[in-house]
Amino acid sequence: MKDRLSGYRDAMDRSVFKEGKFTTRHKQEVFVKIKQRTRKRNDWFPRMMSLSFVIVFLLIGVYFITDMISTPADQAESPPQAEPAVTENGTAPLPIDGEGVNKDEERPAPYEEWLQEYPYKEIKKHFENYELPQEGRVADSQFINGITYENGYTFDSRTKAMMAREHSETGPAAPTEGQKTGVIMGLLSDAAAMEEPGDRTSSNASSQVDLPLSRLKEIRELNDFEPLEAWLAETEEILNKVDTSESWEGNKRYYSEAYQRLQEMKSLIEGKE
């Protein structure tokens, strides 16, 4: 059977390929050409990746620089918060849930302002000049920073206010003359332990002033300092109006006023602003 390719050599000899030979040198030149073309086709990919990386890096840099520049500007554009106005009696209105002002409830003005008013200025000086008596002290007190006496009274060594007292079946022993001022200070702090005005409701408002009224009554039996007597009379009058007021609005107003006065007195005793 005749090979189908046997006639190709005669045909090539009759053309430009006559007696042509494909040597090793020709083969190497062909390979070089192929590699050059392949390299040119593949060069675009790494170049494109490098360009993409540079673009992404520049975008990130622009974002952070813009953020750093814009943040101070945004803060500068925020309007400053206005300071609460102080009323004539040295108090500032309390905000309700951050919106508006509750005209019925007030808070103490800055400590150094109301402290310059009568009778707080005189009462503060009176308490500061008071010293706990040396006689009757026990060697050790079970209370931290406490000074305990034989009659069962314990006073805070810093504020000089009564912090505890022992009770028998007939009640606590009578304080000595030297202890009375410290007992008064402790009773005033105890009277200030009222529920905050904002936490009250009409359903839980009954008899919430019984404790402070009982403490103020006890203080009046021990007190002989006139400025404090005047403060006690005014505070008792306000507390008595809490339960006798004819409306819930009036109840809240008197309760807030009494609460404020007691908190001021507690701050005066404890030295807090």
Short mmCIF file of C-alpha atoms in Angstrom, two decimals:
data_model
loop_
_atom_site.label_atom_id
_atom_site.label_comp_id
_atom_site.label_asym_id
_atom_site.label_seq_id
_atom_site.Cartn_x
_atom_site.Cartn_y
_atom_site.Cartn_z
CA MET A 1 0.00 0.00 0.00
CA LYS A 2 1.41 3.35 -1.01
CA ASP A 3 2.14 5.82 1.81
CA ARG A 4 0.00 8.96 1.52
CA LEU A 5 2.97 11.15 2.45
CA SER A 6 5.39 9.68 -0.05
CA GLY A 7 4.50 12.25 -2.70
CA TYR A 8 5.10 15.32 -0.51
CA ARG A 9 8.86 15.32 -0.93
CA ASP A 10 8.59 15.52 -4.75
CA ALA A 11 6.08 18.37 -4.41
CA MET A 12 8.33 20.28 -2.06
CA ASP A 13 11.32 19.84 -4.32
CA ARG A 14 9.36 21.53 -7.10
CA SER A 15 8.71 24.57 -4.80
CA VAL A 16 10.80 26.99 -2.79
CA PHE A 17 11.34 24.29 -0.16
CA LYS A 18 13.50 22.23 -2.53
CA GLU A 19 16.12 20.34 -0.61
CA GLY A 20 15.31 22.37 2.51
CA LYS A 21 16.51 21.11 5.90
CA PHE A 22 15.26 21.98 9.44
CA THR A 23 18.45 22.04 11.45
CA THR A 24 19.01 22.30 15.26
CA ARG A 25 19.83 25.99 14.88
CA HIS A 26 16.47 26.53 13.18
CA LYS A 27 14.74 24.73 16.03
CA GLN A 28 16.39 26.96 18.67
CA GLU A 29 15.42 30.13 16.78
CA VAL A 30 11.82 28.95 16.64
CA PHE A 31 11.82 28.28 20.40
CA VAL A 32 13.26 31.74 21.11
CA LYS A 33 10.53 33.37 19.04
CA ILE A 34 7.84 31.38 20.84
CA LYS A 35 9.20 32.32 24.30
CA GLN A 36 9.38 36.00 23.35
CA ARG A 37 5.76 36.01 22.22
CA THR A 38 4.63 34.12 25.35
CA ARG A 39 6.51 36.56 27.61
CA LYS A 40 4.88 39.53 25.93
CA ARG A 41 1.42 38.03 26.37
CA ASN A 42 2.03 37.33 30.13
CA ASP A 43 3.67 40.65 31.05
CA TRP A 44 0.34 42.53 31.35
CA PHE A 45 -0.90 40.55 34.39
CA PRO A 46 1.81 41.48 36.95
CA ARG A 47 1.76 45.04 35.67
CA MET A 48 -1.99 45.22 36.17
CA MET A 49 -1.68 43.77 39.72
CA SER A 50 0.96 46.35 40.67
CA LEU A 51 -1.19 49.17 39.34
CA SER A 52 -4.25 47.87 41.26
CA PHE A 53 -2.25 47.72 44.51
CA VAL A 54 -1.06 51.32 44.09
CA ILE A 55 -4.63 52.52 43.45
CA VAL A 56 -6.01 50.72 46.53
CA PHE A 57 -3.19 52.08 48.73
CA LEU A 58 -3.87 55.63 47.55
CA LEU A 59 -7.61 55.29 48.19
CA ILE A 60 -7.00 54.08 51.78
CA GLY A 61 -4.59 56.94 52.42
CA VAL A 62 -7.06 59.52 51.11
CA TYR A 63 -9.83 58.07 53.32
CA PHE A 64 -7.82 58.29 56.55
CA ILE A 65 -6.52 61.77 55.77
CA THR A 66 -10.06 62.99 55.04
CA ASP A 67 -11.33 61.46 58.29
CA MET A 68 -8.58 63.13 60.34
CA ILE A 69 -9.31 66.50 58.77
CA SER A 70 -13.10 66.32 59.02
CA THR A 71 -13.39 65.08 62.66
CA PRO A 72 -12.19 68.30 64.36
CA ALA A 73 -14.35 70.33 62.02
CA ASP A 74 -17.45 68.33 62.94
CA GLN A 75 -16.72 68.77 66.61
CA ALA A 76 -16.20 72.49 66.17
CA GLU A 77 -19.57 72.79 64.48
CA SER A 78 -21.40 71.21 67.47
CA PRO A 79 -23.02 74.02 69.48
CA PRO A 80 -21.79 74.29 73.08
CA GLN A 81 -24.16 73.19 75.82
CA ALA A 82 -25.63 76.13 77.63
CA GLU A 83 -25.01 76.37 81.37
CA PRO A 84 -28.20 76.04 83.45
CA ALA A 85 -29.47 79.37 84.67
CA VAL A 86 -29.30 79.98 88.40
CA THR A 87 -32.41 81.42 89.98
CA GLU A 88 -32.55 84.16 92.57
CA ASN A 89 -32.53 81.75 95.52
CA GLY A 90 -29.31 80.15 94.30
CA THR A 91 -30.83 77.07 92.67
CA ALA A 92 -30.85 75.77 89.13
CA PRO A 93 -33.77 73.89 87.50
CA LEU A 94 -33.40 70.16 86.88
CA PRO A 95 -33.79 68.80 83.32
CA ILE A 96 -36.42 66.13 82.64
CA ASP A 97 -35.00 63.19 80.65
CA GLY A 98 -32.62 65.60 78.91
CA GLU A 99 -35.49 67.62 77.40
CA GLY A 100 -36.81 70.87 78.77
CA VAL A 101 -36.80 71.93 82.40
CA ASN A 102 -38.87 70.70 85.30
CA LYS A 103 -40.04 73.90 86.97
CA ASP A 104 -41.27 72.07 90.07
CA GLU A 105 -37.99 70.35 90.93
CA GLU A 106 -34.74 72.15 91.65
CA ARG A 107 -31.23 71.12 92.54
CA PRO A 108 -28.66 72.80 94.78
CA ALA A 109 -26.57 75.50 93.15
CA PRO A 110 -22.77 75.14 93.27
CA TYR A 111 -21.60 74.44 96.82
CA GLU A 112 -19.61 77.64 97.33
CA GLU A 113 -22.57 79.86 96.31
CA TRP A 114 -25.37 78.71 98.62
CA LEU A 115 -22.87 78.14 101.43
CA GLN A 116 -22.36 81.90 101.68
CA GLU A 117 -26.04 82.45 102.47
CA TYR A 118 -27.73 82.62 105.86
CA PRO A 119 -28.04 80.37 107.79
CA TYR A 120 -25.67 77.89 106.08
CA LYS A 121 -22.61 80.04 106.54
CA GLU A 122 -23.23 80.37 110.29
CA ILE A 123 -24.13 76.70 110.74
CA LYS A 124 -21.01 75.54 108.89
CA LYS A 125 -18.77 77.65 111.13
CA HIS A 126 -20.61 76.33 114.19
CA PHE A 127 -20.01 72.71 113.16
CA GLU A 128 -16.38 73.35 112.21
CA ASN A 129 -15.63 74.82 115.64
CA TYR A 130 -17.17 71.81 117.38
CA GLU A 131 -14.83 69.21 118.90
CA LEU A 132 -15.72 65.77 120.21
CA PRO A 133 -15.17 65.42 123.98
CA GLN A 134 -12.18 63.45 125.22
CA GLU A 135 -13.88 62.04 128.32
CA GLY A 136 -15.81 58.81 128.13
CA ARG A 137 -14.07 57.35 125.08
CA VAL A 138 -13.51 53.60 124.87
CA ALA A 139 -10.14 52.22 123.87
CA ASP A 140 -11.26 50.56 120.63
CA SER A 141 -14.22 51.13 118.34
CA GLN A 142 -15.79 48.43 116.19
CA PHE A 143 -16.43 51.05 113.49
CA ILE A 144 -13.81 52.10 110.96
CA ASN A 145 -12.76 55.71 111.66
CA GLY A 146 -15.18 55.70 114.57
CA ILE A 147 -14.85 57.17 118.06
CA THR A 148 -17.05 55.28 120.52
CA TYR A 149 -18.10 56.43 123.98
CA GLU A 150 -19.14 54.54 127.08
CA ASN A 151 -22.77 55.65 126.72
CA GLY A 152 -23.02 53.80 123.35
CA TYR A 153 -22.58 56.72 120.93
CA THR A 154 -20.12 56.47 118.03
CA PHE A 155 -18.99 59.47 115.97
CA ASP A 156 -17.11 59.78 112.70
CA SER A 157 -13.59 60.94 113.47
CA ARG A 158 -13.48 63.14 110.34
CA THR A 159 -16.91 64.79 110.19
CA LYS A 160 -17.57 64.52 113.98
CA ALA A 161 -21.16 63.48 113.18
CA MET A 162 -22.87 60.63 115.00
CA MET A 163 -22.70 57.45 112.97
CA ALA A 164 -24.30 54.96 115.40
CA ARG A 165 -25.82 54.65 118.88
CA GLU A 166 -26.84 51.72 121.03
CA HIS A 167 -30.49 51.18 121.93
CA SER A 168 -31.86 49.58 125.06
CA GLU A 169 -35.47 48.65 125.78
CA THR A 170 -36.18 52.28 126.58
CA GLY A 171 -34.21 53.65 123.61
CA PRO A 172 -30.75 55.23 123.35
CA ALA A 173 -29.07 56.89 126.33
CA ALA A 174 -29.19 60.67 126.51
CA PRO A 175 -26.10 62.25 124.94
CA THR A 176 -23.78 64.32 127.06
CA GLU A 177 -23.54 68.07 126.60
CA GLY A 178 -20.30 67.62 124.70
CA GLN A 179 -21.91 65.09 122.35
CA LYS A 180 -25.07 67.01 121.43
CA THR A 181 -23.71 68.88 118.41
CA GLY A 182 -22.26 65.68 116.95
CA VAL A 183 -25.58 63.92 117.51
CA ILE A 184 -27.40 66.76 115.74
CA MET A 185 -25.08 66.47 112.77
CA GLY A 186 -25.71 62.73 112.54
CA LEU A 187 -29.50 63.19 112.75
CA LEU A 188 -29.39 65.80 109.97
CA SER A 189 -27.50 63.40 107.69
CA ASP A 190 -30.01 60.66 108.53
CA ALA A 191 -32.94 62.98 107.75
CA ALA A 192 -31.49 63.56 104.28
CA ALA A 193 -31.94 59.87 103.40
CA MET A 194 -35.08 60.61 101.40
CA GLU A 195 -36.07 59.12 98.08
CA GLU A 196 -34.99 61.28 95.18
CA PRO A 197 -37.83 63.45 93.81
CA GLY A 198 -37.54 61.97 90.32
CA ASP A 199 -38.17 58.44 91.64
CA ARG A 200 -41.45 59.25 93.36
CA THR A 201 -44.94 58.53 92.03
CA SER A 202 -48.35 59.46 93.40
CA SER A 203 -48.83 55.84 94.53
CA ASN A 204 -45.72 55.68 96.75
CA ALA A 205 -45.72 59.25 98.11
CA SER A 206 -47.59 58.54 101.34
CA SER A 207 -45.67 59.13 104.59
CA GLN A 208 -42.32 59.66 102.84
CA VAL A 209 -41.61 62.66 105.07
CA ASP A 210 -42.22 60.88 108.38
CA LEU A 211 -38.55 60.01 108.90
CA PRO A 212 -37.13 63.50 108.28
CA LEU A 213 -39.85 65.07 110.41
CA SER A 214 -39.08 62.74 113.32
CA ARG A 215 -35.36 63.48 113.04
CA LEU A 216 -35.90 67.24 112.94
CA LYS A 217 -38.12 67.04 116.01
CA GLU A 218 -35.38 65.21 117.90
CA ILE A 219 -32.82 67.78 116.77
CA ARG A 220 -34.92 70.67 118.08
CA GLU A 221 -34.92 69.06 121.52
CA LEU A 222 -31.10 69.09 121.54
CA ASN A 223 -30.34 72.31 119.65
CA ASP A 224 -29.68 75.74 121.16
CA PHE A 225 -27.99 77.40 118.15
CA GLU A 226 -30.28 80.10 116.74
CA PRO A 227 -29.34 79.96 113.01
CA LEU A 228 -29.93 76.20 113.00
CA GLU A 229 -33.23 76.72 114.83
CA ALA A 230 -34.39 79.04 112.07
CA TRP A 231 -33.41 76.50 109.40
CA LEU A 232 -35.23 73.71 111.27
CA ALA A 233 -38.45 75.74 111.50
CA GLU A 234 -38.47 76.54 107.78
CA THR A 235 -37.67 72.98 106.77
CA GLU A 236 -40.35 71.48 109.03
CA GLU A 237 -42.92 73.87 107.57
CA ILE A 238 -42.08 72.76 104.04
CA LEU A 239 -42.15 69.06 104.97
CA ASN A 240 -45.58 69.45 106.59
CA LYS A 241 -46.92 70.92 103.35
CA VAL A 242 -45.95 67.82 101.36
CA ASP A 243 -48.82 65.66 102.63
CA THR A 244 -51.27 68.53 103.17
CA SER A 245 -50.97 69.98 99.66
CA GLU A 246 -54.19 69.73 97.68
CA SER A 247 -52.59 68.67 94.39
CA TRP A 248 -49.90 66.30 93.20
CA GLU A 249 -48.04 69.23 91.65
CA GLY A 250 -47.94 70.97 95.00
CA ASN A 251 -46.84 67.76 96.69
CA LYS A 252 -43.92 67.43 94.29
CA ARG A 253 -42.90 71.07 94.66
CA TYR A 254 -42.75 71.00 98.46
CA TYR A 255 -41.07 67.60 98.53
CA SER A 256 -38.35 68.76 96.12
CA GLU A 257 -37.75 71.93 98.12
CA ALA A 258 -37.40 69.99 101.39
CA TYR A 259 -35.19 67.39 99.72
CA GLN A 260 -32.92 70.13 98.40
CA ARG A 261 -32.52 71.77 101.82
CA LEU A 262 -31.65 68.47 103.50
CA GLN A 263 -29.13 67.54 100.81
CA GLU A 264 -27.46 70.92 101.22
CA MET A 265 -27.17 70.37 104.96
CA LYS A 266 -25.76 66.87 104.44
CA SER A 267 -23.16 68.27 102.03
CA LEU A 268 -22.23 70.94 104.56
CA ILE A 269 -21.65 68.30 107.25
CA GLU A 270 -19.74 65.83 105.09
CA GLY A 271 -17.71 68.52 103.35
CA LYS A 272 -18.91 67.54 99.83
CA GLU A 273 -19.64 69.92 97.00
#
